[in-house]
Amino acid sequence: MCSRKITKEVDVPCQAQSQQEVCQDVPRKIKKQGYKFEKKNETFACQKHEFEERCYDVKKPAKNVCAATLFRTIEKPCMRQEFQEVCKDVEQMIAQPCLEEKRSEIEVPCPEQSVEEKCIHVPVYEMGTCSTVIQEAVEAPCAKQEPALKCEEKSVERAGTCFRKETIQVPYTCYETAYEEKCVQLPITGKPLPPPAKKL
């Protein structure tokens, strides 16, 4: 039940004064009806608020420990094989056409001078056989030595620096999303009641 204050009119007897003109003013009493207001508390049925619980999740970060995998490169001494090219000149036999000089005697027809006794000496020419030396270039295969470049690879070891990968586990602080349930009460109201009527 609820209570509230209301204003109500009630009939109560009251006394008032009036004046009547006579030889002298004589007061007299006149009974009249008046109204007065009083306040009182009245109890009546009312609709009360009902509350409904509503819940929802609130996200907040939760601290946790995570582990990460890191790759790092570390240095260590190692031996490395390298190939070095070594070249030198060597004599080799090659087969190719060569030119050489060859002398030979051959007979060729040629005019020669002879003397015949006449009244006068007149040179007479007749064909004869002459010999001469000529030079002829003949092409023939031969072998000779020429310098050529010969290379070979030799493995040479030298000290170097090598790198290898190493995996380590590193813990670190991380945050993950956690959920916290919070509830609030929401009032559910209906249609209010009409105000009470005034009584005369």
Short mmCIF file of C-alpha atoms in Angstrom, two decimals, residues 111-116 121-127:
data_model
loop_
_atom_site.label_atom_id
_atom_site.label_comp_id
_atom_site.label_asym_id
_atom_site.label_seq_id
_atom_site.Cartn_x
_atom_site.Cartn_y
_atom_site.Cartn_z
CA PRO A 111 115.15 -19.49 -127.17
CA GLU A 112 118.95 -19.54 -127.21
CA GLN A 113 121.42 -17.63 -129.36
CA SER A 114 123.70 -19.43 -131.88
CA VAL A 115 126.20 -18.03 -134.39
CA GLU A 116 126.23 -19.00 -138.05
CA HIS A 121 127.01 -12.29 -138.69
CA VAL A 122 123.26 -12.34 -138.11
CA PRO A 123 122.01 -13.77 -134.89
CA VAL A 124 119.71 -16.70 -135.41
CA TYR A 125 117.40 -17.89 -132.75
CA GLU A 126 116.29 -21.45 -132.36
CA MET A 127 114.42 -23.34 -129.70
#
